[in-house]
CSV table of C-alpha atoms in Angstrom, one decimal:
chain,number,residue,atom,x,y,z
A,1,MET,CA,-21.1,-1.9,-5.6
A,2,GLN,CA,-19.5,-3.1,-2.7
A,3,ASN,CA,-15.6,-3.0,-2.1
A,4,TRP,CA,-13.0,-6.7,-2.1
A,5,ALA,CA,-13.5,-6.8,1.3
A,6,GLY,CA,-17.2,-6.0,1.6
A,7,ASN,CA,-17.2,-3.9,4.7
A,8,ILE,CA,-18.4,-0.4,1.8
A,9,THR,CA,-20.9,-0.2,-0.3
A,10,TYR,CA,-20.3,2.4,-2.8
A,11,SER,CA,-23.2,5.2,-3.4
A,12,ALA,CA,-22.3,5.6,-7.1
A,13,THR,CA,-25.8,5.7,-9.7
A,14,ARG,CA,-23.5,4.5,-12.1
A,15,LEU,CA,-20.6,2.7,-12.9
A,16,ALA,CA,-18.8,3.7,-16.3
A,17,GLU,CA,-16.5,1.7,-18.2
A,18,PRO,CA,-14.7,3.3,-20.6
A,19,GLU,CA,-12.8,1.6,-23.7
A,20,SER,CA,-10.5,5.1,-24.4
A,21,VAL,CA,-9.2,8.0,-22.9
A,22,GLU,CA,-11.7,10.2,-25.1
A,23,GLU,CA,-14.4,8.8,-23.6
A,24,LEU,CA,-13.2,9.1,-20.0
A,25,GLN,CA,-12.4,12.5,-20.6
A,26,THR,CA,-16.0,13.0,-21.7
A,27,ILE,CA,-17.5,10.7,-18.3
A,28,VAL,CA,-15.0,13.4,-16.8
A,29,ALA,CA,-16.7,16.3,-18.3
A,30,GLY,CA,-20.1,15.7,-18.0
A,31,ALA,CA,-20.3,14.6,-14.4
A,32,ALA,CA,-21.1,16.5,-11.5
A,33,ALA,CA,-19.6,14.0,-9.3
A,34,VAL,CA,-17.3,11.2,-10.5
A,35,ARG,CA,-14.4,8.5,-8.8
A,36,ALA,CA,-12.0,5.7,-10.6
A,37,VAL,CA,-12.1,2.7,-8.5
A,38,GLY,CA,-8.9,0.0,-9.4
A,39,SER,CA,-9.4,-3.2,-7.3
A,40,GLY,CA,-11.6,-2.4,-4.4
A,41,HIS,CA,-8.8,-3.2,-1.8
A,42,SER,CA,-9.2,-0.3,-0.1
A,43,PHE,CA,-11.3,-0.5,3.1
A,44,SER,CA,-11.9,3.2,3.7
A,45,PRO,CA,-14.4,5.1,1.2
A,46,VAL,CA,-11.7,7.2,-0.1
A,47,ALA,CA,-12.9,5.5,-3.5
A,48,ASP,CA,-16.7,6.2,-3.1
A,49,THR,CA,-18.6,8.6,-4.8
A,50,THR,CA,-22.1,9.9,-5.0
A,51,GLY,CA,-22.1,10.0,-8.8
A,52,THR,CA,-20.3,7.8,-11.9
A,53,LEU,CA,-17.7,5.6,-10.2
A,54,VAL,CA,-15.3,5.0,-13.0
A,55,SER,CA,-13.3,1.5,-13.8
A,56,LEU,CA,-10.2,1.5,-16.1
A,57,ARG,CA,-10.1,-1.9,-16.5
A,58,ASN,CA,-11.4,-1.8,-20.3
A,59,LEU,CA,-9.2,1.0,-20.8
A,60,ALA,CA,-6.6,-1.0,-23.5
A,61,LEU,CA,-3.5,1.4,-22.9
A,62,PRO,CA,-0.1,-0.6,-24.6
A,63,THR,CA,2.8,-1.0,-22.0
A,64,VAL,CA,5.9,1.3,-23.3
A,65,ILE,CA,9.5,0.5,-22.6
A,66,ASP,CA,11.9,3.2,-23.0
A,67,ALA,CA,15.1,1.5,-22.6
A,68,GLU,CA,17.4,4.2,-22.3
A,69,ALA,CA,15.6,5.7,-19.9
A,70,ARG,CA,15.1,2.7,-18.0
A,71,THR,CA,11.5,3.5,-17.2
A,72,ALA,CA,8.1,2.2,-18.0
A,73,THR,CA,4.4,3.7,-19.1
A,74,VAL,CA,1.8,1.4,-17.8
A,75,PRO,CA,-1.8,1.9,-18.2
A,76,ALA,CA,-2.9,3.1,-14.3
A,77,GLY,CA,-5.5,0.6,-14.2
A,78,ALA,CA,-3.1,-2.1,-15.2
A,79,ARG,CA,-2.9,-4.6,-12.0
A,80,TYR,CA,0.9,-5.1,-11.0
A,81,THR,CA,0.1,-8.9,-11.9
A,82,GLU,CA,0.0,-8.0,-15.6
A,83,VAL,CA,2.8,-5.1,-15.5
A,84,THR,CA,5.0,-7.2,-14.2
A,85,ALA,CA,5.1,-10.6,-15.8
A,86,ASP,CA,5.0,-8.0,-18.8
A,87,LEU,CA,7.8,-6.3,-17.9
A,88,ASP,CA,10.0,-9.4,-16.3
A,89,ALA,CA,9.6,-11.4,-19.9
A,90,ARG,CA,11.0,-7.9,-21.5
A,91,GLY,CA,14.0,-8.1,-19.1
A,92,TRP,CA,13.3,-5.0,-16.8
A,93,ALA,CA,11.7,-5.2,-12.8
A,94,LEU,CA,10.3,-3.1,-10.5
A,95,PRO,CA,12.3,-2.2,-7.5
A,96,ASN,CA,9.5,-3.1,-4.6
A,97,LEU,CA,5.6,-4.6,-4.9
A,98,GLY,CA,3.6,-4.6,-2.5
A,99,SER,CA,2.1,-8.1,-0.7
A,100,LEU,CA,-0.7,-8.2,-3.1
A,101,PRO,CA,0.0,-8.4,-7.0
A,102,HIS,CA,-4.2,-8.0,-7.9
A,103,ILE,CA,-4.3,-4.7,-7.2
A,104,THR,CA,-4.0,-1.6,-9.6
A,105,VAL,CA,-1.1,0.9,-10.7
A,106,GLY,CA,-3.0,3.6,-10.1
A,107,GLY,CA,-5.1,2.6,-6.9
A,108,ALA,CA,-1.6,1.7,-5.1
A,109,CYS,CA,0.2,4.7,-5.9
A,110,ALA,CA,-2.9,7.3,-4.9
A,111,THR,CA,-3.6,5.3,-1.4
A,112,GLY,CA,0.4,5.5,-0.8
A,113,THR,CA,0.7,1.4,-0.5
A,114,HIS,CA,3.9,-0.4,0.1
A,115,GLY,CA,6.2,-3.4,0.0
A,116,SER,CA,9.3,-3.5,2.1
A,117,GLY,CA,12.7,-2.6,2.9
A,118,ASP,CA,15.1,-0.6,4.4
A,119,ARG,CA,15.7,1.2,0.9
A,120,ASN,CA,12.7,0.9,-0.7
A,121,ARG,CA,9.7,3.7,-0.9
A,122,ASN,CA,6.4,3.2,-1.2
A,123,LEU,CA,4.9,1.9,-4.6
A,124,ALA,CA,4.6,5.7,-5.6
A,125,GLY,CA,7.8,6.5,-5.4
A,126,ALA,CA,9.2,4.4,-8.2
A,127,VAL,CA,6.5,6.7,-10.5
A,128,VAL,CA,8.2,9.2,-12.5
A,129,GLY,CA,5.4,10.4,-14.4
A,130,VAL,CA,1.5,10.9,-13.9
A,131,GLU,CA,-0.9,11.4,-16.8
A,132,PHE,CA,-4.5,11.9,-15.3
A,133,VAL,CA,-8.4,13.8,-16.8
A,134,ARG,CA,-8.7,16.7,-14.7
A,135,GLY,CA,-12.2,17.8,-13.7
A,136,ASP,CA,-12.8,20.0,-16.8
A,137,GLY,CA,-11.8,16.4,-18.9
A,138,GLU,CA,-8.6,17.6,-19.9
A,139,LEU,CA,-5.8,15.3,-20.2
A,140,VAL,CA,-2.9,16.5,-18.3
A,141,ARG,CA,0.4,15.5,-18.1
A,142,CYS,CA,3.4,15.9,-15.1
A,143,ALA,CA,7.0,15.1,-14.8
A,144,LEU,CA,9.4,14.1,-11.7
A,145,GLY,CA,11.3,17.6,-11.4
A,146,GLU,CA,8.2,19.6,-12.1
A,147,PRO,CA,7.2,21.9,-8.8
A,148,GLU,CA,3.6,20.2,-8.3
A,149,PHE,CA,4.8,16.1,-9.5
A,150,ALA,CA,5.2,15.5,-5.3
A,151,GLY,CA,1.2,16.6,-4.9
A,152,SER,CA,0.3,14.7,-8.2
A,153,VAL,CA,0.9,11.5,-8.0
A,154,LEU,CA,0.0,10.0,-4.3
A,155,ALA,CA,-3.0,12.1,-4.4
A,156,LEU,CA,-6.2,10.3,-3.1
A,157,GLY,CA,-7.9,10.1,-6.9
A,158,ALA,CA,-9.0,14.3,-5.7
A,159,LEU,CA,-7.1,15.7,-9.0
A,160,GLY,CA,-8.3,13.6,-11.2
A,161,ILE,CA,-8.1,9.9,-12.9
A,162,ALA,CA,-4.9,8.9,-13.3
A,163,THR,CA,-4.7,6.8,-16.8
A,164,ARG,CA,-0.9,6.0,-17.7
A,165,MET,CA,1.8,6.1,-15.3
A,166,THR,CA,5.7,5.6,-16.3
A,167,LEU,CA,7.7,3.8,-13.5
A,168,ARG,CA,11.4,3.7,-12.9
A,169,LEU,CA,13.0,0.2,-14.1
A,170,GLU,CA,16.0,-1.8,-13.3
A,171,PRO,CA,17.5,-4.9,-15.1
A,172,ALA,CA,15.3,-8.2,-14.2
A,173,TYR,CA,17.1,-9.6,-11.0
A,174,SER,CA,16.3,-12.7,-8.8
A,175,MET,CA,15.2,-13.8,-5.4
A,176,ARG,CA,14.6,-16.3,-3.0
A,177,GLN,CA,12.4,-16.2,0.2
A,178,ASP,CA,13.7,-17.7,3.3
A,179,VAL,CA,11.0,-17.7,6.9
A,180,PHE,CA,12.2,-17.9,10.0
A,181,THR,CA,10.0,-19.0,13.1
A,182,ASP,CA,10.0,-18.1,16.9
A,183,LEU,CA,11.5,-15.0,16.8
A,184,PRO,CA,11.8,-13.8,20.9
A,185,LEU,CA,10.0,-10.2,20.9
A,186,ASP,CA,12.6,-8.9,23.2
A,187,ARG,CA,15.3,-9.9,21.0
A,188,ALA,CA,13.1,-8.3,17.8
A,189,ALA,CA,12.8,-4.8,19.7
A,190,GLU,CA,16.6,-5.1,20.9
A,191,ARG,CA,17.9,-5.9,17.5
A,192,VAL,CA,15.3,-4.4,15.3
A,193,ASP,CA,17.6,-2.7,13.4
A,194,ASP,CA,19.2,-5.5,12.6
A,195,ILE,CA,16.9,-8.0,11.8
A,196,PHE,CA,15.6,-5.6,9.4
A,197,ALA,CA,18.9,-5.0,7.5
A,198,ALA,CA,18.9,-8.8,6.9
A,199,ALA,CA,17.5,-9.1,3.7
A,200,TYR,CA,16.0,-6.7,0.9
A,201,SER,CA,12.8,-7.4,2.1
A,202,VAL,CA,11.8,-8.1,5.9
A,203,SER,CA,8.0,-8.9,7.2
A,204,LEU,CA,7.5,-9.5,11.2
A,205,PHE,CA,4.5,-11.6,12.1
A,206,SER,CA,2.6,-12.5,14.8
A,207,ASP,CA,-1.4,-12.8,16.1
A,208,PHE,CA,-0.2,-12.3,19.5
A,209,ALA,CA,-1.6,-15.3,21.2
A,210,ARG,CA,2.2,-15.2,22.3
A,211,PRO,CA,3.1,-11.5,23.1
A,212,ASP,CA,6.4,-12.5,23.9
A,213,VAL,CA,7.3,-14.7,20.2
A,214,LEU,CA,6.9,-13.2,17.4
A,215,ASP,CA,5.7,-16.1,14.9
A,216,LEU,CA,7.1,-15.4,11.5
A,217,VAL,CA,9.6,-13.7,9.6
A,218,TRP,CA,10.0,-13.2,6.0
A,219,CYS,CA,13.1,-12.5,4.2
A,220,LYS,CA,12.9,-11.6,0.2
A,221,SER,CA,16.5,-11.4,-0.2
A,222,ARG,CA,18.2,-10.2,-4.1
A,223,GLY,CA,20.2,-13.3,-5.9
A,224,ASP,CA,20.7,-16.7,-4.2
A,225,ALA,CA,22.6,-15.2,-0.8
A,226,PRO,CA,20.4,-16.4,1.8
A,227,PRO,CA,19.8,-13.8,4.6
A,228,SER,CA,21.9,-13.5,7.9
A,229,ALA,CA,20.0,-15.9,10.2
A,230,ALA,CA,21.9,-16.0,13.3
A,231,PHE,CA,19.3,-13.7,14.9
A,232,LEU,CA,16.0,-14.1,13.1
A,233,GLY,CA,14.5,-17.4,14.7
A,234,THR,CA,14.5,-21.2,13.4
A,235,PRO,CA,14.1,-21.4,9.6
A,236,ALA,CA,10.8,-22.7,8.9
A,237,ASP,CA,10.8,-26.4,7.6
A,238,ARG,CA,7.4,-26.3,5.2
A,239,GLU,CA,5.9,-22.9,3.2
A,240,ARG,CA,4.3,-21.0,5.7
A,241,HIS,CA,1.0,-18.6,5.5
A,242,PRO,CA,1.6,-15.7,7.6
A,243,THR,CA,-2.0,-16.3,9.1
A,244,PRO,CA,-1.5,-18.7,11.8
A,245,GLY,CA,-3.6,-21.7,10.9
A,246,LEU,CA,-4.2,-21.1,7.3
A,247,ALA,CA,-2.5,-23.9,4.6
A,248,ALA,CA,0.4,-21.9,2.9
A,249,THR,CA,-1.7,-22.7,-0.1
A,250,GLY,CA,-1.1,-19.3,-2.6
A,251,THR,CA,1.2,-18.0,-0.5
A,252,SER,CA,4.7,-17.0,-2.6
A,253,PRO,CA,7.4,-19.6,-2.8
A,254,GLN,CA,9.8,-19.9,0.0
A,255,LEU,CA,12.2,-22.3,1.4
A,256,GLY,CA,15.0,-20.5,-0.2
A,257,ALA,CA,13.6,-21.2,-3.8
A,258,VAL,CA,15.3,-18.7,-6.0
A,259,GLY,CA,12.9,-17.1,-8.8
A,260,PRO,CA,12.0,-14.7,-10.6
A,261,TRP,CA,11.4,-11.4,-8.5
A,262,HIS,CA,7.6,-11.0,-9.3
A,263,GLU,CA,7.0,-13.6,-8.2
A,264,ARG,CA,8.4,-13.4,-4.7
A,265,LEU,CA,8.3,-10.0,-3.6
A,266,PRO,CA,4.2,-10.0,-2.9
A,267,HIS,CA,3.7,-12.6,-0.5
A,268,PHE,CA,0.5,-14.1,-2.3
A,269,ASP,CA,-0.1,-15.7,-5.6
A,270,PRO,CA,-1.9,-13.6,-7.9
A,271,SER,CA,-4.0,-16.8,-9.3
A,272,HIS,CA,-5.2,-17.0,-5.5
A,273,ASN,CA,-7.5,-15.1,-3.2
A,274,PRO,CA,-5.3,-12.6,-1.3
A,275,SER,CA,-4.8,-12.8,2.3
A,276,THR,CA,-7.2,-14.3,3.7
A,277,GLY,CA,-10.0,-13.5,2.4
A,278,ASP,CA,-12.8,-12.9,5.0
A,279,GLU,CA,-10.7,-9.5,6.7
A,280,LEU,CA,-10.8,-5.8,7.7
A,281,GLN,CA,-7.5,-3.9,7.6
A,282,SER,CA,-5.7,-1.2,9.6
A,283,GLU,CA,-2.2,0.0,9.1
A,284,TYR,CA,-0.4,2.6,11.2
A,285,PHE,CA,3.0,4.6,9.9
A,286,LEU,CA,5.6,5.1,12.4
A,287,PRO,CA,9.1,7.1,12.2
A,288,ARG,CA,11.7,3.9,11.6
A,289,HIS,CA,13.4,4.8,15.0
A,290,ARG,CA,10.7,4.0,16.6
A,291,ALA,CA,10.3,0.5,15.5
A,292,GLY,CA,11.0,-1.3,18.5
A,293,ALA,CA,9.0,1.1,20.9
A,294,GLY,CA,6.5,0.3,18.8
A,295,LEU,CA,6.4,-3.3,19.3
A,296,ALA,CA,7.0,-2.7,23.0
A,297,ALA,CA,3.6,-0.9,23.2
A,298,LEU,CA,1.8,-3.1,21.5
A,299,ARG,CA,3.1,-6.5,23.4
A,300,ALA,CA,1.7,-4.3,26.5
A,301,ALA,CA,-2.1,-3.2,24.3
A,302,ALA,CA,-2.3,-6.6,23.2
A,303,ALA,CA,-4.4,-8.1,25.7
A,304,ASP,CA,-6.9,-5.2,24.6
A,305,PHE,CA,-7.2,-6.0,20.6
A,306,ALA,CA,-5.7,-9.5,20.2
A,307,GLY,CA,-9.0,-10.8,20.2
A,308,ALA,CA,-10.5,-9.3,16.9
A,309,LEU,CA,-6.8,-10.1,15.4
A,310,GLN,CA,-5.9,-12.5,12.6
A,311,VAL,CA,-2.3,-11.6,12.1
A,312,PHE,CA,0.1,-8.8,12.6
A,313,GLU,CA,2.6,-7.4,10.4
A,314,MET,CA,5.3,-5.0,10.8
A,315,ARG,CA,7.7,-3.1,7.7
A,316,THR,CA,10.2,-0.9,6.9
A,317,ILE,CA,9.9,1.5,4.1
A,318,ALA,CA,12.2,4.5,2.8
A,319,ALA,CA,11.2,8.2,3.3
A,320,ASP,CA,9.9,10.0,0.4
A,321,ASP,CA,8.9,13.7,-0.6
A,322,LEU,CA,5.4,12.8,-1.1
A,323,TRP,CA,3.4,15.2,-0.1
A,324,LEU,CA,0.3,12.6,0.9
A,325,SER,CA,2.7,10.2,1.8
A,326,PRO,CA,2.5,8.6,5.3
A,327,CYS,CA,6.4,8.2,5.1
A,328,HIS,CA,6.6,11.8,4.0
A,329,GLY,CA,10.2,13.4,5.0
A,330,ARG,CA,10.8,10.5,7.4
A,331,ASP,CA,12.2,6.4,7.0
A,332,THR,CA,9.1,4.6,8.3
A,333,VAL,CA,7.9,1.6,10.2
A,334,ALA,CA,4.6,0.3,9.5
A,335,ALA,CA,2.5,-1.7,11.6
A,336,HIS,CA,-0.6,-3.5,10.4
A,337,PHE,CA,-3.3,-5.3,11.0
A,338,THR,CA,-5.4,-8.3,9.4
A,339,TRP,CA,-8.8,-8.0,11.6
A,340,VAL,CA,-11.6,-10.2,11.4
A,341,SER,CA,-14.3,-9.0,9.0
A,342,ASP,CA,-16.8,-7.8,12.0
A,343,PHE,CA,-16.3,-4.1,12.9
A,344,ASP,CA,-18.0,-4.4,16.3
A,345,LEU,CA,-15.2,-6.4,17.2
A,346,VAL,CA,-13.1,-4.8,15.3
A,347,ARG,CA,-13.8,-1.0,16.8
A,348,PRO,CA,-12.7,-1.5,20.6
A,349,ALA,CA,-9.3,-3.2,19.1
A,350,LEU,CA,-9.0,0.0,17.0
A,351,ALA,CA,-9.3,1.9,19.6
A,352,ALA,CA,-6.8,-0.2,21.7
A,353,VAL,CA,-4.0,0.0,18.7
A,354,GLU,CA,-4.6,3.6,18.3
A,355,ARG,CA,-4.3,4.3,22.2
A,356,ALA,CA,-0.6,2.6,22.4
A,357,LEU,CA,0.4,3.8,18.8
A,358,GLY,CA,-1.0,7.5,18.8
A,359,PRO,CA,1.8,9.0,21.3
A,360,LEU,CA,4.2,7.3,18.5
A,361,ASP,CA,3.3,9.7,16.1
A,362,ALA,CA,1.4,7.5,14.1
A,363,ARG,CA,-0.4,7.8,10.5
A,364,PRO,CA,-2.9,6.2,9.7
A,365,HIS,CA,-3.1,4.4,6.3
A,366,TRP,CA,-5.7,6.8,3.8
A,367,ALA,CA,-7.4,3.4,2.3
A,368,LYS,CA,-7.8,0.7,5.3
A,369,VAL,CA,-10.0,1.6,8.6
A,370,PHE,CA,-9.1,3.7,11.7
A,371,LEU,CA,-10.7,5.9,13.6
A,372,ALA,CA,-9.2,8.7,16.0
A,373,ALA,CA,-7.7,11.1,12.7
A,374,ASP,CA,-9.8,14.2,12.2
A,375,ARG,CA,-8.8,17.4,9.7
A,376,SER,CA,-6.6,19.1,12.6
A,377,THR,CA,-4.8,15.3,12.8
A,378,PHE,CA,-4.0,15.3,8.8
A,379,GLU,CA,-3.0,18.9,9.1
A,380,SER,CA,-0.5,18.5,11.7
A,381,ILE,CA,0.4,15.2,10.3
A,382,TYR,CA,1.2,16.5,6.6
A,383,PRO,CA,2.8,20.2,6.2
A,384,ARG,CA,1.9,20.1,3.0
A,385,LEU,CA,-1.9,19.4,2.7
A,386,PRO,CA,-1.8,23.2,1.9
A,387,ASP,CA,0.1,23.1,-1.1
A,388,PHE,CA,-2.4,19.8,-1.9
A,389,ARG,CA,-5.3,22.2,-1.3
A,390,ALA,CA,-4.6,24.8,-3.7
A,391,LEU,CA,-3.4,22.0,-6.7
A,392,ALA,CA,-7.1,20.6,-6.1
A,393,ASP,CA,-8.2,23.9,-6.5
A,394,ARG,CA,-6.4,24.4,-9.6
A,395,HIS,CA,-7.4,20.8,-11.1
A,396,ASP,CA,-10.7,20.2,-10.1
A,397,PRO,CA,-12.3,23.7,-8.4
A,398,GLU,CA,-16.1,22.0,-9.0
A,399,ARG,CA,-15.0,19.0,-6.4
A,400,ARG,CA,-15.8,16.4,-8.5
A,401,PHE,CA,-13.4,14.2,-6.8
A,402,GLY,CA,-14.5,15.4,-3.9
A,403,ASN,CA,-16.5,13.0,-1.7
A,404,ASP,CA,-17.3,12.7,2.2
A,405,PHE,CA,-13.8,10.9,3.3
A,406,VAL,CA,-11.9,13.6,1.3
A,407,ALA,CA,-13.7,16.2,2.6
A,408,ARG,CA,-13.2,15.1,6.5
A,409,TYR,CA,-9.5,14.8,5.9
A,410,VAL,CA,-8.1,16.8,3.0
A,411,TYR,CA,-10.1,19.4,1.9
A,412,ALA,CA,-9.9,23.1,3.7
């Protein structure tokens, strides 16, 4: 069994697909090693196990909306495209979505996956309750406000297998998406705060073939009002794919066409293969105030990594208090790299990027490829890591949900 990109071959000896929570509890209680896998979109071995790999795609659980509390309890194994279409049809929405609607709710929240926007937290930031099966097979529920909640949502699958997640809702809304081209990088670095504030969600794209120019600026605006465009570049005259040279087939609607939130917040249409379909990915999270410095550092190092790059994207994310979140305690800007699928070419490019961004207090994405970080690095990055270890000791003392990746970066 392999992940979506084909760069990870899972070590599991068995794939289990339980059809009830009770069956899942039995599987977990009887396994020496067990992990959950969602859509398989993680590029790191975070989901790997030497024992039983569990998919929740056959665990048919209903979506339950509490209109008074403005929440929805959804299956953790459901894909966002399934959840969002259902919510929208019932008049509700989530505050933000990731680039790909193909990913599962549980997997995305467990690894720190995010969308974009100065005031938008990562996807786990919408969670107000989580239910999971812990190491002894017991079903555990934890809600916002409880002391251990901030360690129980974005938990890398190390506490248990999530079955349901309760998400904060708001009334359904419409959006438009506008794309601009050829933004001078000097202007982007100087006016980076204005650029990211120009719309509800803003993404900057470049392949660094032209190191002085950002190829595209994608702006997602709520309602039908266009973004403030004076400094964003030239309005695109046709729909564009984020990756230079690719047809826009499969991207979300652009050119200012107004439509439902769940069809505009992702970059890609759920009916098509996401992104380029043949790639590796890396991402590094910097303090928000270092966005301009990050762009400058990458421009200076571009010759050392652009040959392995398909496209670069920069986005902003609001701070949160989740213990293992890459946005823990600070407003954040994320530098995302879609690479070619050959790791021999990507490795030296990654080294160049980490040299450039490391001095800017970069945190690597848990679910993407990275090189330099070790346990001591993560201990300095995540001050609540000792608290998370204590939580893992309580829910999974036998380390059934452990693997080499978690042991290397998380466990003492």
